[in-house]
Tab-separated table of C-alpha atoms and ligand atoms in Angstrom:
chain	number	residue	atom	x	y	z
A	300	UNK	CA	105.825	53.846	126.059
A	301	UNK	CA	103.849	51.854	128.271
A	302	UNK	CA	106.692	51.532	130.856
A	303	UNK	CA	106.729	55.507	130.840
A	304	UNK	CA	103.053	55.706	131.576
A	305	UNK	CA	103.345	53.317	134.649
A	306	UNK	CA	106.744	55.243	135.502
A	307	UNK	CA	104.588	58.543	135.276
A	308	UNK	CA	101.276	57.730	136.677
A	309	UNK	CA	103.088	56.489	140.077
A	310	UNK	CA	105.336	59.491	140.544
A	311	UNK	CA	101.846	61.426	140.027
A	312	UNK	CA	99.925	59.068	142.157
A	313	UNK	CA	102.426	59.569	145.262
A	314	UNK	CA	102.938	63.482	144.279
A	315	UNK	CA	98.832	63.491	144.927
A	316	UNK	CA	98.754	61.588	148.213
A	317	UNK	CA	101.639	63.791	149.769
A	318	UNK	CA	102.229	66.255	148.732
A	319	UNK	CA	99.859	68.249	151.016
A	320	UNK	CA	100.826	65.981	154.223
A	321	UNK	CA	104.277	65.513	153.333
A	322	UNK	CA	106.172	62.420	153.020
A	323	UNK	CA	108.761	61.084	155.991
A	324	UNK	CA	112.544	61.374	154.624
A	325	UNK	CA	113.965	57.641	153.787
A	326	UNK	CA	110.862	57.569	151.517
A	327	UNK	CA	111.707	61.017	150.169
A	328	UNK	CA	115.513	59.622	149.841
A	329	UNK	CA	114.007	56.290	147.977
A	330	UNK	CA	112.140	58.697	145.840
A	331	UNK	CA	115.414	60.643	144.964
A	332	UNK	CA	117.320	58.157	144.253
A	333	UNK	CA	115.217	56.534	141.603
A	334	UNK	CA	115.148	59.892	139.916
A	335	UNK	CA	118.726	60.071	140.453
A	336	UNK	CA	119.038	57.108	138.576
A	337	UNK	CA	117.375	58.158	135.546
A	338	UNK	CA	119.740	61.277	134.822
A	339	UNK	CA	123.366	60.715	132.842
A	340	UNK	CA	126.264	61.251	135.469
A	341	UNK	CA	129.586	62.045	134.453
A	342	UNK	CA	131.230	59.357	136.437
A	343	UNK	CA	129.984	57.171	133.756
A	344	UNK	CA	132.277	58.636	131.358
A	345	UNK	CA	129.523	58.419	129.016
A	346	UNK	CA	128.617	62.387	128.449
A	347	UNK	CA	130.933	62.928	125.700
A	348	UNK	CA	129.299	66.308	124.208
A	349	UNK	CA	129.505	68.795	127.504
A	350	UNK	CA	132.080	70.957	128.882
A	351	UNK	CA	131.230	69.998	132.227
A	352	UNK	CA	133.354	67.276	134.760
A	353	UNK	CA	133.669	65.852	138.053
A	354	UNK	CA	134.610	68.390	140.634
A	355	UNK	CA	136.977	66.695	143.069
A	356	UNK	CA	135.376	66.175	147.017
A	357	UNK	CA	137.122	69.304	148.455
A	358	UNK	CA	135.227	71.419	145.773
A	359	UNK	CA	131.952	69.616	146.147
A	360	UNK	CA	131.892	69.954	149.918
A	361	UNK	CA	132.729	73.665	149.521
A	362	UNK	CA	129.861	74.215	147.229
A	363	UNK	CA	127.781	72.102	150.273
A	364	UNK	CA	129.446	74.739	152.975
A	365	UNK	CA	128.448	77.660	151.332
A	366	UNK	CA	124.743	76.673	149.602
A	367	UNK	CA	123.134	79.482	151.514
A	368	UNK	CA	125.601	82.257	150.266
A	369	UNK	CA	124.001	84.689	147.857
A	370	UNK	CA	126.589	87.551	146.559
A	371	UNK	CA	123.016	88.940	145.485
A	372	UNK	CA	123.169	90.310	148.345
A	373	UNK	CA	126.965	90.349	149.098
A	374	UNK	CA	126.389	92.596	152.602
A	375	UNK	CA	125.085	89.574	154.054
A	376	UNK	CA	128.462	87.870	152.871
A	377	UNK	CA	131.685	89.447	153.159
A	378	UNK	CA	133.501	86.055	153.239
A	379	UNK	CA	132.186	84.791	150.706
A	380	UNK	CA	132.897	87.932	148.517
A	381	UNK	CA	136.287	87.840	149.694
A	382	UNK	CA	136.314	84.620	147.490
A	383	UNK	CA	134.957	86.151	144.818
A	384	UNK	CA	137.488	88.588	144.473
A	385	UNK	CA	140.310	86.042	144.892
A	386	UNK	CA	138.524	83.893	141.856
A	387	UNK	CA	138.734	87.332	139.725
A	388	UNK	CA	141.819	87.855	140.691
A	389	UNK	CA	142.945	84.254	139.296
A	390	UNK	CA	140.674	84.965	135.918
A	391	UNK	CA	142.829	88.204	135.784
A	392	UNK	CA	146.230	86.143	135.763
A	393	UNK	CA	145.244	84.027	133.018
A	394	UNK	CA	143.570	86.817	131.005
A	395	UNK	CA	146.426	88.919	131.386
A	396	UNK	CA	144.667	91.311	133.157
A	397	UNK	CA	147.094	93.986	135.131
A	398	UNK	CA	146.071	95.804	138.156
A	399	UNK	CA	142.202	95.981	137.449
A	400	UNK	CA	140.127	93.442	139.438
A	401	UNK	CA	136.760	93.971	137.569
A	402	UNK	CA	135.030	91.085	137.759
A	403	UNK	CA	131.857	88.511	138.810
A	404	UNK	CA	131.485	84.752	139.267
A	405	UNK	CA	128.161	84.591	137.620
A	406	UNK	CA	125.295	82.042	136.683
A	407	UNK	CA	127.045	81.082	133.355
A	408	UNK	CA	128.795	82.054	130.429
A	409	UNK	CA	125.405	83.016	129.025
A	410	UNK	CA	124.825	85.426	131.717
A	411	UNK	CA	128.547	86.793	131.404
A	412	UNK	CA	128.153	87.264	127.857
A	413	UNK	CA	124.701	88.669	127.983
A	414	UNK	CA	126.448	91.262	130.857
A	415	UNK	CA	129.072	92.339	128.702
A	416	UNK	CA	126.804	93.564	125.825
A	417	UNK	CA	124.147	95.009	128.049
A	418	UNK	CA	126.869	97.120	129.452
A	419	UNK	CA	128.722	97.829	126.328
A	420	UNK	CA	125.238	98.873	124.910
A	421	UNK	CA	124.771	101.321	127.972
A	422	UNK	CA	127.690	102.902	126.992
A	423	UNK	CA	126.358	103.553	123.332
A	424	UNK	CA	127.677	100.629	121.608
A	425	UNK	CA	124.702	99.531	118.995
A	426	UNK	CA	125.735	96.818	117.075
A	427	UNK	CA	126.823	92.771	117.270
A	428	UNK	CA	129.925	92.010	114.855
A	429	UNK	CA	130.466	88.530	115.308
A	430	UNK	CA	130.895	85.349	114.025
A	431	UNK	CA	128.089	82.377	113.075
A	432	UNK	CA	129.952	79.788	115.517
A	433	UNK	CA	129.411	82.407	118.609
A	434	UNK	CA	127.719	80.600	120.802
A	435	UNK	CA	123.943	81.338	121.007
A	436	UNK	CA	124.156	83.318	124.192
A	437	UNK	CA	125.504	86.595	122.473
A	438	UNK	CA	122.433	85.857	119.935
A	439	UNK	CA	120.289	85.802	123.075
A	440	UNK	CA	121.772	88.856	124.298
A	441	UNK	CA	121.123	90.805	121.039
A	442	UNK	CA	117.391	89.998	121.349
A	443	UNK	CA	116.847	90.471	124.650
A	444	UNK	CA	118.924	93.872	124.292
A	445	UNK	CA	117.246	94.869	120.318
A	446	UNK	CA	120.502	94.994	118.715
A	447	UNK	CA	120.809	94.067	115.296
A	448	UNK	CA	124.057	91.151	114.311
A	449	UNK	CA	126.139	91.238	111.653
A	450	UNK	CA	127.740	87.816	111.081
A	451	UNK	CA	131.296	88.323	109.383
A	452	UNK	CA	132.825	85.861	107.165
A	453	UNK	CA	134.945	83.071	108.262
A	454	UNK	CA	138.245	81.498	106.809
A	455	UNK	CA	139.482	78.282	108.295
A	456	UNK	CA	136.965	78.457	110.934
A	457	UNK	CA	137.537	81.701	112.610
A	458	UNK	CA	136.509	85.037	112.003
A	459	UNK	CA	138.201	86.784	109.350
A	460	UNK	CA	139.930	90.052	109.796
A	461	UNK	CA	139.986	91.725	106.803
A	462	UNK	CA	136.260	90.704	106.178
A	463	UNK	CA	135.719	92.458	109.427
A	464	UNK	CA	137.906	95.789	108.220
A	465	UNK	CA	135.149	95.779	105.228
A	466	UNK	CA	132.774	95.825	106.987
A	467	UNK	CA	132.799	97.491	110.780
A	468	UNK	CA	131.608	100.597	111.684
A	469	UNK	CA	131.973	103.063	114.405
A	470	UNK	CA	130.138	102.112	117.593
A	471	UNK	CA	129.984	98.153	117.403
A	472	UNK	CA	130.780	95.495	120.116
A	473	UNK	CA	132.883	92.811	118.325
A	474	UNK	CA	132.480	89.236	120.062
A	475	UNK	CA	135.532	87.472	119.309
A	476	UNK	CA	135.136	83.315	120.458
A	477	UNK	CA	138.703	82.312	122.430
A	478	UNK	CA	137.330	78.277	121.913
A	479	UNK	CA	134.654	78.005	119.811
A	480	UNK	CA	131.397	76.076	120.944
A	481	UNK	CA	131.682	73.481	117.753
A	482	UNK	CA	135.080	73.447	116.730
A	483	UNK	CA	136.903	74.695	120.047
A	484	UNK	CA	138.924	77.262	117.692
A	485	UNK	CA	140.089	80.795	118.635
A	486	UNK	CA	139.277	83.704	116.645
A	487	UNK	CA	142.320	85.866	115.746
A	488	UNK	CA	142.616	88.181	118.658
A	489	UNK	CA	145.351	90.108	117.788
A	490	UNK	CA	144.153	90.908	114.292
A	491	UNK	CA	140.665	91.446	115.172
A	492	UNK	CA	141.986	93.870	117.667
A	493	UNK	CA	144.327	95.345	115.028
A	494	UNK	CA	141.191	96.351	112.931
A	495	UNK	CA	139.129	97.452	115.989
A	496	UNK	CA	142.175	99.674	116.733
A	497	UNK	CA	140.745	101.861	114.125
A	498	UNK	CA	137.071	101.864	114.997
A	499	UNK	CA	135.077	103.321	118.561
A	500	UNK	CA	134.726	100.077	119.097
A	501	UNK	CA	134.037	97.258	122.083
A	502	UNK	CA	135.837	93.787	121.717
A	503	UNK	CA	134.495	91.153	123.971
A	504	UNK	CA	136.368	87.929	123.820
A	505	UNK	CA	133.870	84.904	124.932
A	506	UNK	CA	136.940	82.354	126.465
A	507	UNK	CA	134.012	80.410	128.454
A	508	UNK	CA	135.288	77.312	127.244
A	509	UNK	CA	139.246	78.062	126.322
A	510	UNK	CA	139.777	80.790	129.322
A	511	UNK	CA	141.148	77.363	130.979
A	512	UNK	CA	142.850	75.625	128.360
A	513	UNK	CA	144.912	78.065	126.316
A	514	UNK	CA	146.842	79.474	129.157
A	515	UNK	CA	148.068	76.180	129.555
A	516	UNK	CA	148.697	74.940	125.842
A	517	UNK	CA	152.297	74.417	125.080
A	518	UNK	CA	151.450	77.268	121.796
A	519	UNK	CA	151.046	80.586	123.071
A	520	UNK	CA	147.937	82.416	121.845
A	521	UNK	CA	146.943	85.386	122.145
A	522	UNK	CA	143.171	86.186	123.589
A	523	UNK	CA	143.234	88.446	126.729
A	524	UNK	CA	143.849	91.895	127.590
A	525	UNK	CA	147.551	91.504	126.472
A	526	UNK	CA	145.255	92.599	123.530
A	527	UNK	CA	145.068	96.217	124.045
A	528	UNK	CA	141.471	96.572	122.295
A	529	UNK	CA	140.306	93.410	124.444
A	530	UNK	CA	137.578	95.460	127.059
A	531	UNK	CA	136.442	92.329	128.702
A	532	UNK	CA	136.662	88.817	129.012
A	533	UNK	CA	134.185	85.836	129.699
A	534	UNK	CA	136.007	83.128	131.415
A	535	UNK	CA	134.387	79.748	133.256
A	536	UNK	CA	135.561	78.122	136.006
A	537	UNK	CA	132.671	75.607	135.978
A	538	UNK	CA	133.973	74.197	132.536
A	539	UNK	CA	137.388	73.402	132.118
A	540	UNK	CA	138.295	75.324	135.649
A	541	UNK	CA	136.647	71.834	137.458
A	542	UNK	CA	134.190	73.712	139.452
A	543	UNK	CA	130.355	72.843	140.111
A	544	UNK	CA	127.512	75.134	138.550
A	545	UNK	CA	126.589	78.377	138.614
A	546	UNK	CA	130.040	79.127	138.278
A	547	UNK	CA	130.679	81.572	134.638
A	548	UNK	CA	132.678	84.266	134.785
A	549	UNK	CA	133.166	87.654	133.723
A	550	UNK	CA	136.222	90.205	134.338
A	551	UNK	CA	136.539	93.434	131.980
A	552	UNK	CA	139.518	96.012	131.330
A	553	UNK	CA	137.459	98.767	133.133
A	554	UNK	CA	134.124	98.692	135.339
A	555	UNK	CA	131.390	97.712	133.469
A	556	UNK	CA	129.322	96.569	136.035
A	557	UNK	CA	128.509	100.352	137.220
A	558	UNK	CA	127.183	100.933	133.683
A	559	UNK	CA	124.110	97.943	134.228
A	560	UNK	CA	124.000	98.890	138.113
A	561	UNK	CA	120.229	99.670	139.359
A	562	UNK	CA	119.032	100.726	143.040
A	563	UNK	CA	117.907	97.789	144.770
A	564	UNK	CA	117.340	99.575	148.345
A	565	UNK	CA	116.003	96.247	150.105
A	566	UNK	CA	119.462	94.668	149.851
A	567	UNK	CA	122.177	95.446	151.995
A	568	UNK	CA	124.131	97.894	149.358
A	569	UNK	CA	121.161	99.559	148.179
A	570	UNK	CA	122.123	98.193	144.417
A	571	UNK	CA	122.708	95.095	141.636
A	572	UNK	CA	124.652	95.023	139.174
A	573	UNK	CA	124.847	91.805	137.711
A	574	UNK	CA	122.117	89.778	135.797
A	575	UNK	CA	120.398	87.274	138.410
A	576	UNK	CA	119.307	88.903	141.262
A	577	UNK	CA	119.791	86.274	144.152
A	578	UNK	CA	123.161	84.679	143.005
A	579	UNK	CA	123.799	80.764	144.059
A	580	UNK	CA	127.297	81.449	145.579
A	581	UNK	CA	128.350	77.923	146.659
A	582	UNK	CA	129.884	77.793	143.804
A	583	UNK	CA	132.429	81.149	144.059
A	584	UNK	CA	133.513	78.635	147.432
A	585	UNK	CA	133.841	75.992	145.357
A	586	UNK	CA	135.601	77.686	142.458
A	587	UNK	CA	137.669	79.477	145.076
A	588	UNK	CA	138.350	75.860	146.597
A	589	UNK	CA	139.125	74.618	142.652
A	590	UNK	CA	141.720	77.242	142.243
A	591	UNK	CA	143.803	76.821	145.846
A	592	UNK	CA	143.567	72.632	145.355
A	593	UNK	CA	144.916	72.346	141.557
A	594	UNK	CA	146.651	75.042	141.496
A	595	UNK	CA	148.001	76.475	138.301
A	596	UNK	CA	150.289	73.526	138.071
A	597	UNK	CA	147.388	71.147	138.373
A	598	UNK	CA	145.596	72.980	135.786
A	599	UNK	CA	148.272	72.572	133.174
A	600	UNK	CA	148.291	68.687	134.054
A	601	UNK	CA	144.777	68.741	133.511
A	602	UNK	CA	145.002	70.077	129.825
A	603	UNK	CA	147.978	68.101	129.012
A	604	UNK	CA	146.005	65.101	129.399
A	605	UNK	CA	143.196	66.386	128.006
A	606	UNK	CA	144.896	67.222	125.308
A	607	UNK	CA	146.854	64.026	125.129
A	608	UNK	CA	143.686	62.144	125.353
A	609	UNK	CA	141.963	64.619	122.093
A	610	UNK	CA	144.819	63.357	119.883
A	611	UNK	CA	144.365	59.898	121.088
A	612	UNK	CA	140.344	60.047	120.196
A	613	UNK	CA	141.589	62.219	116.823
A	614	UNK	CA	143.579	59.663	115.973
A	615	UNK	CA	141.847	56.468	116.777
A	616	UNK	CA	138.883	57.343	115.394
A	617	UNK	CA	141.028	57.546	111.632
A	618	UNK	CA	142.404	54.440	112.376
A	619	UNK	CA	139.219	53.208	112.905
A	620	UNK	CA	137.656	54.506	109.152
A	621	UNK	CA	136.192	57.634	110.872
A	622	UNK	CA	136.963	61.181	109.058
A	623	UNK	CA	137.740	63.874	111.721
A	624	UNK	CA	136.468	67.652	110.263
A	625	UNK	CA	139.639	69.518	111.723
A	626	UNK	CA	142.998	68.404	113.393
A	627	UNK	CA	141.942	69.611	117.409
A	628	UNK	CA	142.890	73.041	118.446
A	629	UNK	CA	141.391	72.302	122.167
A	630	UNK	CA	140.083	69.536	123.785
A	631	UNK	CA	137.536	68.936	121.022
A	632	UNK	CA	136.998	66.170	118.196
A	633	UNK	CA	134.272	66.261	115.289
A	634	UNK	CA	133.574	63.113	113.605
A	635	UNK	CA	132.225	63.362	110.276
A	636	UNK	CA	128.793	61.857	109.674
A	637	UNK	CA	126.223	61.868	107.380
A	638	UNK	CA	123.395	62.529	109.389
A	639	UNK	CA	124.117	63.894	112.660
A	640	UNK	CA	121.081	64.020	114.663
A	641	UNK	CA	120.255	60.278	113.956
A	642	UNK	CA	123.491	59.417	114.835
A	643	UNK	CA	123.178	61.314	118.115
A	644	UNK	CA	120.065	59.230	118.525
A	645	UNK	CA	121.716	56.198	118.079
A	646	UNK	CA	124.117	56.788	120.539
A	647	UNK	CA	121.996	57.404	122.919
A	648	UNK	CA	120.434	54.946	122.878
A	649	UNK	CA	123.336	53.075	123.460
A	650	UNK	CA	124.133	55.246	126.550
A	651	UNK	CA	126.354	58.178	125.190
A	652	UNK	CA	125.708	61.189	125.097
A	653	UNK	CA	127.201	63.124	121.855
A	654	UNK	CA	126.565	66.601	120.522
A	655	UNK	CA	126.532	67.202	117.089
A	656	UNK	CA	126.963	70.212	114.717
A	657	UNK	CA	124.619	70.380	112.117
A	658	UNK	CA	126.261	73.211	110.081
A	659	UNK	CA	129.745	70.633	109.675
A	660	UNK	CA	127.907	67.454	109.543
A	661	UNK	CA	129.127	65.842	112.437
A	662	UNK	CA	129.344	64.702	115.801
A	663	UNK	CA	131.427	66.613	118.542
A	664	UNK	CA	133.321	64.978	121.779
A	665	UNK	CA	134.282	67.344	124.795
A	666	UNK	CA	137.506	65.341	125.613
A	667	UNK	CA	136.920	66.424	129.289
A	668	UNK	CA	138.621	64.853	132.094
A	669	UNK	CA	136.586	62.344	132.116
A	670	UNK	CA	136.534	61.188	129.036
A	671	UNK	CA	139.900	58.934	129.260
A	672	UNK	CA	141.460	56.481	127.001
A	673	UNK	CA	139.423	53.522	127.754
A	674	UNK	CA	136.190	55.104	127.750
A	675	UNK	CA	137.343	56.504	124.150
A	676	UNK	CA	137.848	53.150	122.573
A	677	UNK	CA	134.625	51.701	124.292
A	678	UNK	CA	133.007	55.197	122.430
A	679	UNK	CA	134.269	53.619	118.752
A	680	UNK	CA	133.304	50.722	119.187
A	681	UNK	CA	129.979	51.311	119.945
A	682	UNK	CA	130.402	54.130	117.213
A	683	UNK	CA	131.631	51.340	114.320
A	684	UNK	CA	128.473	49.257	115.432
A	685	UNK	CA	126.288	52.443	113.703
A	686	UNK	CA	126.278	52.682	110.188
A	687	UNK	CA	126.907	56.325	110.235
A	688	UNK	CA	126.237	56.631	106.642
A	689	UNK	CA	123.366	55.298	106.112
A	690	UNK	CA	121.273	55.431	109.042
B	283	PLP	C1	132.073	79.619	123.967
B	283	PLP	C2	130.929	79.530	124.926
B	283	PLP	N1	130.429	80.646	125.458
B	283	PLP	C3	129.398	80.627	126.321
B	283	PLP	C4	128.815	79.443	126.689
B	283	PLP	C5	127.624	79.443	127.621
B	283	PLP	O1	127.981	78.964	128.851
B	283	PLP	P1	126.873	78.507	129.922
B	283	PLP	O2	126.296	77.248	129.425
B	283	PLP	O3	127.705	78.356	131.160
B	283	PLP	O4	125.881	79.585	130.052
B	283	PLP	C6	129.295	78.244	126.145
B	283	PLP	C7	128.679	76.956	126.512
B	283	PLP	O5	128.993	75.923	126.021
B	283	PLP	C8	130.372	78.286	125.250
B	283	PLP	O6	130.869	77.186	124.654
């Protein structure tokens, strides 16, 4: 505590003598840096519980090119929307999607998610079927937009069908998860679409996280508009598609974007229709950049080892004494612990960085690409130094 205080009280102490004259830039860099050195970095290896990696240089430097870009305003930036279009067009291939090109690169998967309701909802859709391992941003969405959520039942960690045939009704946006946050497991797509068949009904499919992977699994699976009922998609490059943030995205069947459009007269096109208003738009350069340098090849290599390296974790941590919740789906592992939180705690303080899930009593490990095979067994044994039942 008391080296926080002293930490604290000279940051304030030089934010009071400058920051009304200004400081000169190699102490502004020294400054940075020492900031910089306080945050996690994921060339550590050591931030086990996000969905986020290392872009390579070419897609950092594109990001740098392009900081000033704002498809806000895309008048300003016909190049850079040019990108954009290419990086929907990409989503579109592994979605499935045919000749439509409706899409955005947008802040997030929150805001993609929150976009697809808020149009669904102008088009007279009222209610949220979904699941209670959606992530939290489709619960945001149904707040912000006053629409009430009806959580079906699961069975072996999806949603179940048939529980949603009991209980769906006419004019209801279903959010299907392609990759669940916790588990990484896909909803049943085809079936839910099967019962929606029946209803006036909107199916969303949030793929933020598994847009990238399952396209490349060895096991087909269905979860994009090869599903006929499937009206739009959220898919990320800045998780498993290796670019930098803000980089969600969002392509749909049809346009829904005219349905949230509003004038905005001062910008070049007169209108908006995303979320954000300005739009940080490095990052459709850098996804754009992502795409051309791995390549769908490279993307397939990426999972593979991924993948390769989730079975290795899976199965090390057994051998080890730890009980993994579920055999892996995607690229993610849950340990099984008796008290989660603390043992996040622990871990951090040991330098990792874990997430946990509170509702399955354990621990959960993004096996990103930079979480390799000697970083994993460094993770256990740090982890077999916890008594994780206990603590
Ligand atoms: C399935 C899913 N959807 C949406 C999101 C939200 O994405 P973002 O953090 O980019 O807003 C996440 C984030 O982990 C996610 O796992």
């Amino acid at each position: 505590m008391g080296d926080r205080e002293t930490a604290s009280d000279t940051i304030d102490d030089i934010w009071s003598e400058y920051y009304h004259r200004g400081l000169d830039y190699d102490a502004i860099k020294a400054l940075l840096d020492n900031f910089y050195n306080e945050d996690m970095h994921y060339e550590s290896g050591r931030i086990l519980g996000s969905m986020y990696t290392v872009p390579p240089s070419v897609v950092r430097e594109a990001f740098f090119k392009f900081y000033q870009a704002n498809l806000g305003n895309p008048g300003l930036y016909p190049g850079t929307r040019k990108m954009e279009r290419k990086v929907v067009e990409f989503l579109m291939g592994l979605t499935h999607g045919k000749d439509n090109y409706y899409g955005r690169v947008v802040s997030g998967g929150t805001e993609a998610n929150i976009i697809a309701i808020w149009a669904a909802r102008e088009m007279g859709y009222k209610k949220i079927y979904t699941t209670e391992d959606v992530h939290f941003s489709v619960i945001k969405a149904a707040h912000l937009l006053r629409m009430p959520v009806e959580y079906v039942p699961m069975k072996e960690y999806v949603m179940d069908p048939d529980a949603l045939n009991e209980t769906l009704v006419d004019d209801s946006i279903v959010v299907a998860t392609a990759g669940t946050t916790p588990l990484g497991y896909v909803d049943p797509i085809d079936k839910i679409g099967e019962v929606c068949k029946d209803y006036r009904c909107y199916l969303h499919v949030d793929a933020a996280f598994g847009g990238f992977v399952l396209p490349f699994l060895k096991k087909k699976i269905n979860f994009g508009f090869e599903v006929p009922e499937v009206k739009s998609i959220t898919i990320d490059p800045h998780k498993m598609g290796m670019a930098p943030y803000p980089a969600g995205g969002i392509v749909s069947r049809e346009n829904i974007f005219s349905s949230i459009a509003v004038d905005a007269p001062y910008l070049i096109e007169g209108y908006s229709d995303t979320l954000l208003g300005t739009r940080q738009s490095g990052s459709v350069a850098a996804s754009y950049a992502a795409i051309l340098y791995f390549g769908a090849e490279g993307y397939r290599k990426i999972v593979e080892n991924c993948m390769e390296n989730t079975y290795y974790l899976a199965n090390r941590a057994e051998e080890e004494g730890f009980e993994i919740l579920t055999r892996p789906l995607l690229n993610i592992v849950n340990i099984i612990v008796d008290n989660p939180n603390r043992v996040k705690l622990a871990l951090l303080n040991m330098g990792w960085a874990v997430s946990t899930n509170p509702k399955y009593s354990s621990i959960r490990i993004v096996v990103m690409p930079h979480v390799k095979k000697g970083v994993i067994e460094e993770f256990l044994k740090d982890m077999k130094k916890i008594d994780t039942h206990f603590l």
